Amino acid sequence: MNDLHSPEIQLVRFRRRVLFAGALVLVCFSLLLARFVWLQVVMHDYYRTRAEDNRIALLPVTPNRGLIVDRKGEVLARNYSAYTLEIQPSRVDNLERTIDELAGIVHIEARDRKRFRKLMDESRNFDSLPIRTRLSDEEVARFIAQRYRFPGVEVRARLFRQYPNTELASHVLGYMGRINRRDAERIEESDDAANYRGTDHIGKSGLEQRYESELHGLTGVEQVEVTAAGRAVRVLSRTPPQQGNNLRLTLDAGLQRVVETAFGDRRGALVAIEPSTGGVLALVSKPTFDPNLFVDGIDTTSWDALNNSPDHPLLNRAIYSAYPPGSTFKPFMALGALTAGKRTPQFAIADPGHFDFGGHRFRDDKVGGHGSVDMHKSIVVSCNTYYYRLAADWGIDGISNFMAQLGLGSRTGIDIDGESTGVLPSQEWKKKRFKRPDQQKWYAGETISVGIGQGYNAYTMIQLAHATAILAADGVVYRPHVVRQIENSRTGAIQLIEPEPIRRVDLRQADIDVIKRAMEDVNRVGTGSRAFAGAPYVAAGKTGTAQAFSLRGGDLKTSKLTERLRDHALFIAYAPADNPKIALAVLVENAGFGSQSAAPIARQVFDYYLLGNLPAGPAPEDTDATDSE
Amino acid sequence: MQLTANRWLWLRGTLGSVLGKLDLPLVIIAGTLLALATLVMASATADFGFRFEAHLVNLAVGLSVMLLVAQIPPLRLMQLALPFYLLGVVLLIGVELFGETSKGAQRWLDIGFTRIQPSEMLKISVPLMLAWYFHRHESQLRVRDFLVALVILIIPVGLIFHQPDLGTAILVLAAGVFVIFFAGLSWKLIIPVLVIGVVAVTTVAVEGDALCAEGVKWPGFKDYQRQRVCTLLDPTADPRGSGFHIIQSSIAIGSGGVFGKGWKEGTQTHLEFVPERHTDFIFAVMAEEFGLLGCLVLLAIYILLIGRGLMIAASAPLLFSRLLAGAISLSCFTYAFVNMGMVTGVLPVVGVPLPFVSYGGTALVTLCIGLGLLMSIEAHRRSRRRDR
């Protein structure tokens, strides 16, 4: 028993335990070695990839957006670089407090906060959103000094879109806005998703929207080595971005400015087209808006003001709003009648001042009538009776078929989104338009109103200007377009937009000439004569009045109606008559007769475009002009 | 001339007796290890150079302490065992009552001119105390002695665990358990404990999901300790938080491959993905830059070091020396195994440094004391043999 405690036995037992411990050490280290082999040999490729993913970040380099310039090179949209103070809400614990504290360093207004909140609602996760844009250098310096206090807040230099002429041509240019969730989803589904990494803004309307893919450019990429904290250590490689293409417009900024001034505070629309190309020289919708407001995210106050105004400044009246053409429809009716063989130029009616049809009396504006009226006179004096009868003789489908050839009632294909078709009435149209069978039937009486441009007729100013340009060009049809060419600023390559005619309306020149002479006389001795008195060129035109409010059988004086119920004044014209360089359609909302307020605007447009005369102010309203239309 | 010669002889004699206490194999092994450590440290501290200079100072201090400790004969060490142990426990109680809190744990004690971490000295004084205790009762070891030893061990371990400092508690516990094991604890007791341990680890590994579910408390464990175990079981559950360390160190090690990325070329290290890269996770730096070959060399050095320690233990003449040398050797193994295990993601992240490699003066001094003790024991054996 005592042997157990003898030193020798104890030593032997101890050494056995040392051996056991040594074995345990070897076993444990073998396990570790197995782990090393697993990580470093078996899983090596996987971990090498993970390490590279850690190390290398691909940073998008946003390209400069292409410029938009007018036909003469005047810049309408450009970019400027500005410092923005941006917050990444996902990295900030208490957003309110952070913004309050930031307000102690840089100036933050209530509208900045409102705008930020709106952006947050629309933004994607992990977006960096601007709380302030256009920081001054001093503000930047102040923030940088205290930057450590604000994790998740950064100053960035960013490119912003700028419209140097503010409101000018805003309905053509459209505006840019931040990419919202809906845009992001659309981009994600498109092939362009990679190109939009790093892009915050996108065209939301007008040319900015339509030519987004041209203007955006190609996003570059920077391969950088980053630390765990995301700090870039060095650039490994760089593919530079390619600037977006520039757009050179057919639009004449000077002319556009003249038109917008000519309108003054009045609402309405004007489209001027070069008949020999289809290039849009001016496209105005009044009132207009400042697209700069949208660039860094519009605040709710400005947005509500624009959106809730009864004048609807965001509405593009030139291509979206359809109005009855009124008497401006008559030259086209006359041309169609000649072409279809329904009338000869010499055929004359005796106008008693009204036209009776199916027990209903359709009145002329002139009590007692115009006497004997042939086609020429019907246009110059704007005789309703002549067209009542013509419409009745011709029938709605004949009218409809002819007008369709002039592009009325269908989208002209102008390169701005948001065009509406208007209404070119026909039996078929009515069947589609209405649900109940009794409403679907076309009544012959309805054709009568259509004949003088009222009734179901409704066209946009771009359609009327387009039709006028077709007439001016003797039936040659060009697609109206705003962009003349797309220019690659890097290679200098130029892509021209459709200078060729797309089709020709089947018309006889003799017929065209009849209409043209009559329209020239409108401005010489007819309803346009007061507006065009003393013009050194010959302009052809036709005034019109569109009922804003349908009067059934009454003949109330329009001036007694409240302003918004007054008729719209219209005018179509082209000049010079022998070699038309410009054709236009203009509408002034609730302005009464076309001769009164629409024709004077056309006069200023032609004076500027043909003679270079800058008008002194808004076009005058000829309050004495009460000629029948 | 005569005088000078005498003085020279005296100097040579003193130096010879001081250096004679050193164990050549241990010096070579530890020297190689420290050289490798310095190389890795130079890379790990590349972005803050002052740390590297501090490391060199620590190295000098550590080696001096080793040389000093090696001079103390084992018999003198036995006299120091009880006072050191009592001092350590008193200081631990002091920490418990007046300690300073840092990183959520009470570990430091301010003793006027400096702050000390008493738990560190227990790593030496607990095995010292236990070895002395067993040595005193050498002739008639009974179950009662093992129970007393257990109490001697449990008091400091409990205090350290309560700070809380799980890593140090494990190391102190391990050092004590090794002494008890070498003292001859019955296999009938060892085997059940080993079995229970294996079963427990297996249970945690298999039932990890349920145990780590939200809101489940583990009796006796702090939340952060539970978190560490859970993170180990599934690092991906919280890749940005506590799992980040393990994921990133695994990536560093795995991406190193067989030959490594080269000295100072580790991307995970130098781009700051590896956390604590000059302290607890320095192994990841080495594995990334020197690859599997570096790991093999390191393992080999540790095996040689531990092997030499166990040889010294096996041939030591006194029970005290045997137990102390054995415990120190296995403690060194525990350090290395736990650290490499946690950095490679097979053990939970507890704050255990890689012995002789990780940055940190206190730990290095402790390890050098251990080396010094081994050398003292070996020197004592040699001198006894000469005496015979």
mmCIF file of C-alpha atoms in Angstrom, chain A residues 2-318:
data_model
loop_
_atom_site.group_PDB
_atom_site.id
_atom_site.type_symbol
_atom_site.label_atom_id
_atom_site.label_comp_id
_atom_site.label_asym_id
_atom_site.label_seq_id
_atom_site.Cartn_x
_atom_site.Cartn_y
_atom_site.Cartn_z
ATOM 1 C CA ASN A 2 2.787 2.319 0.873
ATOM 2 C CA ASP A 3 4.268 1.522 -2.510
ATOM 3 C CA LEU A 4 1.785 3.891 -3.961
ATOM 4 C CA HIS A 5 3.513 6.756 -2.266
ATOM 5 C CA SER A 6 7.067 5.701 -2.940
ATOM 6 C CA PRO A 7 8.906 8.347 -4.944
ATOM 7 C CA GLU A 8 9.768 5.987 -7.793
ATOM 8 C CA ILE A 9 6.213 4.857 -8.401
ATOM 9 C CA GLN A 10 5.049 8.445 -8.085
ATOM 10 C CA LEU A 11 7.560 9.523 -10.703
ATOM 11 C CA VAL A 12 6.467 6.774 -13.068
ATOM 12 C CA ARG A 13 2.831 7.765 -12.632
ATOM 13 C CA PHE A 14 3.694 11.417 -13.160
ATOM 14 C CA ARG A 15 5.567 10.630 -16.339
ATOM 15 C CA ARG A 16 2.598 8.635 -17.613
ATOM 16 C CA ARG A 17 0.436 11.671 -17.084
ATOM 17 C CA VAL A 18 2.983 13.863 -18.840
ATOM 18 C CA LEU A 19 2.832 11.510 -21.807
ATOM 19 C CA PHE A 20 -0.955 11.658 -21.716
ATOM 20 C CA ALA A 21 -0.827 15.467 -21.629
ATOM 21 C CA GLY A 22 1.650 15.472 -24.514
ATOM 22 C CA ALA A 23 -0.675 13.252 -26.512
ATOM 23 C CA LEU A 24 -3.596 15.554 -25.735
ATOM 24 C CA VAL A 25 -1.566 18.515 -26.953
ATOM 25 C CA LEU A 26 -0.789 16.738 -30.221
ATOM 26 C CA VAL A 27 -4.425 15.730 -30.723
ATOM 27 C CA CYS A 28 -5.668 19.269 -30.089
ATOM 28 C CA PHE A 29 -3.058 20.792 -32.375
ATOM 29 C CA SER A 30 -3.962 18.246 -35.050
ATOM 30 C CA LEU A 31 -7.539 19.431 -34.817
ATOM 31 C CA LEU A 32 -6.336 22.999 -35.265
ATOM 32 C CA LEU A 33 -4.185 21.946 -38.178
ATOM 33 C CA ALA A 34 -7.228 20.313 -39.760
ATOM 34 C CA ARG A 35 -9.038 23.603 -39.337
ATOM 35 C CA PHE A 36 -6.161 25.503 -40.965
ATOM 36 C CA VAL A 37 -6.173 23.115 -43.922
ATOM 37 C CA TRP A 38 -9.930 23.480 -44.211
ATOM 38 C CA LEU A 39 -9.745 27.280 -44.293
ATOM 39 C CA GLN A 40 -6.553 27.740 -46.257
ATOM 40 C CA VAL A 41 -6.612 24.865 -48.721
ATOM 41 C CA VAL A 42 -10.134 23.508 -49.119
ATOM 42 C CA MET A 43 -11.987 26.813 -48.791
ATOM 43 C CA HIS A 44 -9.181 28.989 -50.085
ATOM 44 C CA ASP A 45 -10.899 30.040 -53.315
ATOM 45 C CA TYR A 46 -14.043 30.994 -51.468
ATOM 46 C CA TYR A 47 -12.214 33.097 -48.912
ATOM 47 C CA ARG A 48 -9.962 34.662 -51.514
ATOM 48 C CA THR A 49 -13.068 35.842 -53.336
ATOM 49 C CA ARG A 50 -14.546 37.130 -50.107
ATOM 50 C CA ALA A 51 -11.343 39.039 -49.363
ATOM 51 C CA GLU A 52 -11.368 40.583 -52.845
ATOM 52 C CA ASP A 53 -15.023 41.529 -52.428
ATOM 53 C CA ASN A 54 -14.116 43.185 -49.164
ATOM 54 C CA ARG A 55 -11.222 45.021 -50.643
ATOM 55 C CA ILE A 56 -12.537 46.236 -53.940
ATOM 56 C CA ALA A 57 -15.477 48.536 -54.331
ATOM 57 C CA LEU A 58 -16.835 49.652 -57.669
ATOM 58 C CA LEU A 59 -17.863 53.253 -57.485
ATOM 59 C CA PRO A 60 -19.987 54.685 -60.237
ATOM 60 C CA VAL A 61 -18.781 57.938 -61.753
ATOM 61 C CA THR A 62 -21.786 59.917 -62.861
ATOM 62 C CA PRO A 63 -21.554 61.419 -66.340
ATOM 63 C CA ASN A 64 -22.348 65.019 -67.133
ATOM 64 C CA ARG A 65 -25.809 65.327 -68.573
ATOM 65 C CA GLY A 66 -26.008 66.599 -72.119
ATOM 66 C CA LEU A 67 -26.862 70.237 -72.715
ATOM 67 C CA ILE A 68 -29.974 71.481 -74.428
ATOM 68 C CA VAL A 69 -29.451 74.442 -76.759
ATOM 69 C CA ASP A 70 -31.822 76.239 -79.087
ATOM 70 C CA ARG A 71 -31.413 76.352 -82.887
ATOM 71 C CA LYS A 72 -28.891 79.163 -82.594
ATOM 72 C CA GLY A 73 -26.916 77.640 -79.740
ATOM 73 C CA GLU A 74 -28.411 79.518 -76.816
ATOM 74 C CA VAL A 75 -28.173 77.285 -73.761
ATOM 75 C CA LEU A 76 -31.542 76.266 -72.356
ATOM 76 C CA ALA A 77 -30.429 73.572 -69.915
ATOM 77 C CA ARG A 78 -26.995 73.087 -68.421
ATOM 78 C CA ASN A 79 -25.309 71.660 -65.336
ATOM 79 C CA TYR A 80 -23.650 73.301 -62.423
ATOM 80 C CA SER A 81 -21.695 71.853 -59.571
ATOM 81 C CA ALA A 82 -22.780 72.601 -56.037
ATOM 82 C CA TYR A 83 -22.125 71.366 -52.537
ATOM 83 C CA THR A 84 -24.980 69.564 -50.909
ATOM 84 C CA LEU A 85 -25.353 68.523 -47.321
ATOM 85 C CA GLU A 86 -26.665 64.985 -47.401
ATOM 86 C CA ILE A 87 -28.045 62.680 -44.774
ATOM 87 C CA GLN A 88 -28.234 58.926 -45.030
ATOM 88 C CA PRO A 89 -31.320 58.308 -42.871
ATOM 89 C CA SER A 90 -30.475 54.626 -42.410
ATOM 90 C CA ARG A 91 -27.266 55.586 -40.603
ATOM 91 C CA VAL A 92 -28.754 58.235 -38.345
ATOM 92 C CA ASP A 93 -30.420 57.300 -35.056
ATOM 93 C CA ASN A 94 -32.402 60.407 -34.286
ATOM 94 C CA LEU A 95 -33.120 62.253 -37.511
ATOM 95 C CA GLU A 96 -34.972 65.176 -35.949
ATOM 96 C CA ARG A 97 -32.198 65.894 -33.472
ATOM 97 C CA THR A 98 -29.528 65.556 -36.129
ATOM 98 C CA ILE A 99 -31.293 68.074 -38.357
ATOM 99 C CA ASP A 100 -31.788 70.427 -35.408
ATOM 100 C CA GLU A 101 -28.097 70.231 -34.607
ATOM 101 C CA LEU A 102 -27.150 70.745 -38.251
ATOM 102 C CA ALA A 103 -29.337 73.840 -38.278
ATOM 103 C CA GLY A 104 -26.929 75.317 -35.752
ATOM 104 C CA ILE A 105 -24.112 75.063 -38.282
ATOM 105 C CA VAL A 106 -25.702 75.679 -41.652
ATOM 106 C CA HIS A 107 -28.829 77.568 -42.517
ATOM 107 C CA ILE A 108 -31.791 75.172 -42.747
ATOM 108 C CA GLU A 109 -35.207 76.568 -43.481
ATOM 109 C CA ALA A 110 -38.606 75.069 -42.862
ATOM 110 C CA ARG A 111 -38.964 74.414 -46.592
ATOM 111 C CA ASP A 112 -35.696 72.426 -46.558
ATOM 112 C CA ARG A 113 -37.123 70.221 -43.834
ATOM 113 C CA LYS A 114 -40.379 69.767 -45.710
ATOM 114 C CA ARG A 115 -38.545 68.878 -48.870
ATOM 115 C CA PHE A 116 -36.340 66.425 -47.020
ATOM 116 C CA ARG A 117 -39.365 64.693 -45.546
ATOM 117 C CA LYS A 118 -40.928 64.406 -48.996
ATOM 118 C CA LEU A 119 -37.716 62.965 -50.405
ATOM 119 C CA MET A 120 -37.604 60.414 -47.616
ATOM 120 C CA ASP A 121 -41.067 59.202 -48.466
ATOM 121 C CA GLU A 122 -40.116 58.735 -52.085
ATOM 122 C CA SER A 123 -36.590 57.471 -51.706
ATOM 123 C CA ARG A 124 -35.024 54.061 -51.821
ATOM 124 C CA ASN A 125 -33.442 52.563 -48.732
ATOM 125 C CA PHE A 126 -29.868 53.638 -47.997
ATOM 126 C CA ASP A 127 -30.192 56.692 -50.228
ATOM 127 C CA SER A 128 -28.233 59.737 -49.312
ATOM 128 C CA LEU A 129 -30.686 62.639 -49.348
ATOM 129 C CA PRO A 130 -29.929 66.350 -49.448
ATOM 130 C CA ILE A 131 -31.127 68.441 -46.532
ATOM 131 C CA ARG A 132 -29.521 71.537 -48.043
ATOM 132 C CA THR A 133 -28.251 72.285 -51.513
ATOM 133 C CA ARG A 134 -25.980 75.052 -52.748
ATOM 134 C CA LEU A 135 -23.964 75.383 -49.566
ATOM 135 C CA SER A 136 -21.677 78.366 -49.427
ATOM 136 C CA ASP A 137 -17.951 77.727 -49.015
ATOM 137 C CA GLU A 138 -18.190 79.063 -45.496
ATOM 138 C CA GLU A 139 -20.980 76.651 -44.608
ATOM 139 C CA VAL A 140 -18.982 73.776 -46.037
ATOM 140 C CA ALA A 141 -15.988 74.762 -43.921
ATOM 141 C CA ARG A 142 -18.118 75.066 -40.794
ATOM 142 C CA PHE A 143 -19.626 71.627 -41.307
ATOM 143 C CA ILE A 144 -16.314 69.925 -42.094
ATOM 144 C CA ALA A 145 -14.909 71.226 -38.810
ATOM 145 C CA GLN A 146 -17.694 69.506 -36.867
ATOM 146 C CA ARG A 147 -18.198 66.546 -39.129
ATOM 147 C CA TYR A 148 -17.218 64.036 -36.412
ATOM 148 C CA ARG A 149 -20.429 64.918 -34.577
ATOM 149 C CA PHE A 150 -22.550 63.787 -37.482
ATOM 150 C CA PRO A 151 -22.086 60.195 -38.591
ATOM 151 C CA GLY A 152 -24.214 59.540 -41.661
ATOM 152 C CA VAL A 153 -24.080 63.185 -42.743
ATOM 153 C CA GLU A 154 -21.787 64.269 -45.544
ATOM 154 C CA VAL A 155 -20.987 67.154 -47.817
ATOM 155 C CA ARG A 156 -20.924 66.157 -51.468
ATOM 156 C CA ALA A 157 -20.145 68.004 -54.649
ATOM 157 C CA ARG A 158 -22.898 67.219 -57.085
ATOM 158 C CA LEU A 159 -23.948 68.285 -60.536
ATOM 159 C CA PHE A 160 -27.331 69.892 -60.780
ATOM 160 C CA ARG A 161 -29.458 70.739 -63.749
ATOM 161 C CA GLN A 162 -29.988 74.396 -64.307
ATOM 162 C CA TYR A 163 -32.367 76.215 -66.614
ATOM 163 C CA PRO A 164 -30.773 79.633 -67.021
ATOM 164 C CA ASN A 165 -33.890 81.166 -68.575
ATOM 165 C CA THR A 166 -36.055 79.968 -65.660
ATOM 166 C CA GLU A 167 -39.601 79.779 -67.009
ATOM 167 C CA LEU A 168 -38.737 79.998 -70.692
ATOM 168 C CA ALA A 169 -39.911 76.994 -72.677
ATOM 169 C CA SER A 170 -40.443 74.983 -69.517
ATOM 170 C CA HIS A 171 -43.167 72.908 -71.151
ATOM 171 C CA VAL A 172 -40.753 71.939 -73.896
ATOM 172 C CA LEU A 173 -37.726 71.282 -71.730
ATOM 173 C CA GLY A 174 -39.663 69.646 -68.958
ATOM 174 C CA TYR A 175 -37.820 69.142 -65.717
ATOM 175 C CA MET A 176 -35.553 66.832 -63.774
ATOM 176 C CA GLY A 177 -36.366 65.275 -60.463
ATOM 177 C CA ARG A 178 -34.882 62.818 -58.041
ATOM 178 C CA ILE A 179 -35.325 59.190 -58.949
ATOM 179 C CA ASN A 180 -38.256 57.993 -56.892
ATOM 180 C CA ARG A 181 -39.340 54.460 -56.096
ATOM 181 C CA ARG A 182 -41.390 54.098 -59.248
ATOM 182 C CA ASP A 183 -38.544 55.336 -61.459
ATOM 183 C CA ALA A 184 -36.166 53.035 -59.625
ATOM 184 C CA GLU A 185 -38.354 50.011 -60.249
ATOM 185 C CA ARG A 186 -38.622 50.880 -63.911
ATOM 186 C CA ILE A 187 -34.859 51.360 -64.227
ATOM 187 C CA GLU A 188 -34.241 48.126 -62.346
ATOM 188 C CA GLU A 189 -36.282 46.252 -64.938
ATOM 189 C CA SER A 190 -34.634 47.958 -67.893
ATOM 190 C CA ASP A 191 -31.281 47.063 -69.448
ATOM 191 C CA ASP A 192 -29.976 50.391 -68.219
ATOM 192 C CA ALA A 193 -29.898 49.558 -64.518
ATOM 193 C CA ALA A 194 -26.101 49.524 -64.288
ATOM 194 C CA ASN A 195 -25.878 52.861 -66.047
ATOM 195 C CA TYR A 196 -28.043 54.446 -63.355
ATOM 196 C CA ARG A 197 -25.901 53.418 -60.428
ATOM 197 C CA GLY A 198 -24.790 56.695 -58.998
ATOM 198 C CA THR A 199 -27.459 58.702 -60.771
ATOM 199 C CA ASP A 200 -29.892 60.522 -58.515
ATOM 200 C CA HIS A 201 -31.856 62.527 -61.011
ATOM 201 C CA ILE A 202 -33.885 61.652 -64.049
ATOM 202 C CA GLY A 203 -35.944 63.541 -66.610
ATOM 203 C CA LYS A 204 -39.537 63.698 -65.461
ATOM 204 C CA SER A 205 -41.243 65.503 -68.314
ATOM 205 C CA GLY A 206 -40.689 67.242 -71.621
ATOM 206 C CA LEU A 207 -37.460 66.744 -73.545
ATOM 207 C CA GLU A 208 -35.663 65.829 -70.332
ATOM 208 C CA GLN A 209 -37.899 62.798 -70.132
ATOM 209 C CA ARG A 210 -38.220 61.913 -73.810
ATOM 210 C CA TYR A 211 -34.495 62.166 -74.528
ATOM 211 C CA GLU A 212 -33.386 60.787 -71.151
ATOM 212 C CA SER A 213 -31.366 58.012 -72.766
ATOM 213 C CA GLU A 214 -29.512 60.497 -74.994
ATOM 214 C CA LEU A 215 -28.940 63.115 -72.327
ATOM 215 C CA HIS A 216 -27.887 60.813 -69.505
ATOM 216 C CA GLY A 217 -24.565 59.634 -70.863
ATOM 217 C CA LEU A 218 -22.594 56.567 -69.857
ATOM 218 C CA THR A 219 -21.730 56.097 -66.226
ATOM 219 C CA GLY A 220 -18.060 55.467 -65.616
ATOM 220 C CA VAL A 221 -16.687 53.202 -62.971
ATOM 221 C CA GLU A 222 -13.873 53.512 -60.505
ATOM 222 C CA GLN A 223 -12.359 50.434 -58.964
ATOM 223 C CA VAL A 224 -11.130 51.475 -55.564
ATOM 224 C CA GLU A 225 -9.547 49.726 -52.670
ATOM 225 C CA VAL A 226 -11.533 50.441 -49.543
ATOM 226 C CA THR A 227 -11.013 49.915 -45.852
ATOM 227 C CA ALA A 228 -13.485 48.168 -43.606
ATOM 228 C CA ALA A 229 -14.892 51.587 -42.773
ATOM 229 C CA GLY A 230 -15.538 52.207 -46.461
ATOM 230 C CA ARG A 231 -12.780 54.772 -46.874
ATOM 231 C CA ALA A 232 -11.218 54.659 -50.325
ATOM 232 C CA VAL A 233 -7.487 54.075 -50.074
ATOM 233 C CA ARG A 234 -6.435 54.125 -53.690
ATOM 234 C CA VAL A 235 -7.912 53.910 -57.143
ATOM 235 C CA LEU A 236 -7.115 50.641 -58.892
ATOM 236 C CA SER A 237 -8.622 51.438 -62.246
ATOM 237 C CA ARG A 238 -10.956 53.966 -63.759
ATOM 238 C CA THR A 239 -13.250 53.924 -66.730
ATOM 239 C CA PRO A 240 -14.204 57.543 -67.287
ATOM 240 C CA PRO A 241 -17.845 58.426 -67.780
ATOM 241 C CA GLN A 242 -19.039 59.639 -71.157
ATOM 242 C CA GLN A 243 -20.966 62.847 -71.201
ATOM 243 C CA GLY A 244 -24.536 62.669 -72.408
ATOM 244 C CA ASN A 245 -25.375 63.853 -75.888
ATOM 245 C CA ASN A 246 -26.331 67.465 -76.416
ATOM 246 C CA LEU A 247 -29.678 68.329 -77.930
ATOM 247 C CA ARG A 248 -29.872 71.122 -80.449
ATOM 248 C CA LEU A 249 -33.462 72.178 -80.855
ATOM 249 C CA THR A 250 -35.394 73.560 -83.775
ATOM 250 C CA LEU A 251 -36.825 75.917 -81.191
ATOM 251 C CA ASP A 252 -35.865 79.575 -81.410
ATOM 252 C CA ALA A 253 -35.357 80.806 -77.864
ATOM 253 C CA GLY A 254 -35.762 84.414 -78.976
ATOM 254 C CA LEU A 255 -39.060 83.643 -80.635
ATOM 255 C CA GLN A 256 -40.184 81.617 -77.661
ATOM 256 C CA ARG A 257 -39.375 84.587 -75.437
ATOM 257 C CA VAL A 258 -41.347 86.926 -77.711
ATOM 258 C CA VAL A 259 -44.375 84.645 -77.542
ATOM 259 C CA GLU A 260 -44.231 84.219 -73.781
ATOM 260 C CA THR A 261 -43.978 87.977 -73.384
ATOM 261 C CA ALA A 262 -46.765 88.549 -75.900
ATOM 262 C CA PHE A 263 -49.146 86.453 -73.848
ATOM 263 C CA GLY A 264 -48.516 88.563 -70.770
ATOM 264 C CA ASP A 265 -50.640 87.187 -67.956
ATOM 265 C CA ARG A 266 -53.130 85.542 -70.281
ATOM 266 C CA ARG A 267 -53.543 81.796 -70.437
ATOM 267 C CA GLY A 268 -53.290 79.911 -73.670
ATOM 268 C CA ALA A 269 -51.019 78.128 -76.082
ATOM 269 C CA LEU A 270 -49.090 78.785 -79.263
ATOM 270 C CA VAL A 271 -47.263 76.424 -81.552
ATOM 271 C CA ALA A 272 -45.141 77.732 -84.413
ATOM 272 C CA ILE A 273 -43.764 75.326 -86.997
ATOM 273 C CA GLU A 274 -41.356 75.705 -89.879
ATOM 274 C CA PRO A 275 -43.530 74.321 -92.727
ATOM 275 C CA SER A 276 -40.541 73.163 -94.796
ATOM 276 C CA THR A 277 -39.160 70.889 -92.058
ATOM 277 C CA GLY A 278 -41.752 70.375 -89.353
ATOM 278 C CA GLY A 279 -39.321 71.892 -86.883
ATOM 279 C CA VAL A 280 -41.107 73.506 -83.984
ATOM 280 C CA LEU A 281 -39.969 77.133 -83.695
ATOM 281 C CA ALA A 282 -41.921 77.962 -80.577
ATOM 282 C CA LEU A 283 -44.135 75.957 -78.323
ATOM 283 C CA VAL A 284 -45.752 77.910 -75.561
ATOM 284 C CA SER A 285 -48.188 77.006 -72.865
ATOM 285 C CA LYS A 286 -49.204 79.756 -70.508
ATOM 286 C CA PRO A 287 -48.977 80.104 -67.596
ATOM 287 C CA THR A 288 -45.624 78.442 -67.320
ATOM 288 C CA PHE A 289 -43.457 77.391 -64.368
ATOM 289 C CA ASP A 290 -39.854 77.422 -63.273
ATOM 290 C CA PRO A 291 -38.352 73.962 -63.833
ATOM 291 C CA ASN A 292 -35.445 74.875 -61.540
ATOM 292 C CA LEU A 293 -37.848 74.339 -58.641
ATOM 293 C CA PHE A 294 -37.842 70.594 -59.269
ATOM 294 C CA VAL A 295 -34.116 70.097 -59.585
ATOM 295 C CA ASP A 296 -33.208 69.465 -55.971
ATOM 296 C CA GLY A 297 -36.598 68.166 -54.992
ATOM 297 C CA ILE A 298 -39.526 70.532 -54.899
ATOM 298 C CA ASP A 299 -40.796 71.509 -51.465
ATOM 299 C CA THR A 300 -44.428 70.840 -50.652
ATOM 300 C CA THR A 301 -45.433 74.508 -50.564
ATOM 301 C CA SER A 302 -44.218 75.206 -54.087
ATOM 302 C CA TRP A 303 -45.627 71.920 -55.276
ATOM 303 C CA ASP A 304 -49.065 72.650 -53.862
ATOM 304 C CA ALA A 305 -48.987 76.126 -55.334
ATOM 305 C CA LEU A 306 -48.256 74.722 -58.798
ATOM 306 C CA ASN A 307 -50.592 71.800 -58.508
ATOM 307 C CA ASN A 308 -53.614 73.525 -56.982
ATOM 308 C CA SER A 309 -53.536 76.735 -59.007
ATOM 309 C CA PRO A 310 -56.768 77.180 -61.013
ATOM 310 C CA ASP A 311 -54.534 78.212 -63.927
ATOM 311 C CA HIS A 312 -52.865 74.761 -63.976
ATOM 312 C CA PRO A 313 -49.377 75.961 -64.908
ATOM 313 C CA LEU A 314 -48.064 72.386 -65.128
ATOM 314 C CA LEU A 315 -50.616 71.527 -67.797
ATOM 315 C CA ASN A 316 -49.080 71.567 -71.267
ATOM 316 C CA ARG A 317 -51.873 73.325 -73.119
ATOM 317 C CA ALA A 318 -50.022 73.259 -76.433
#
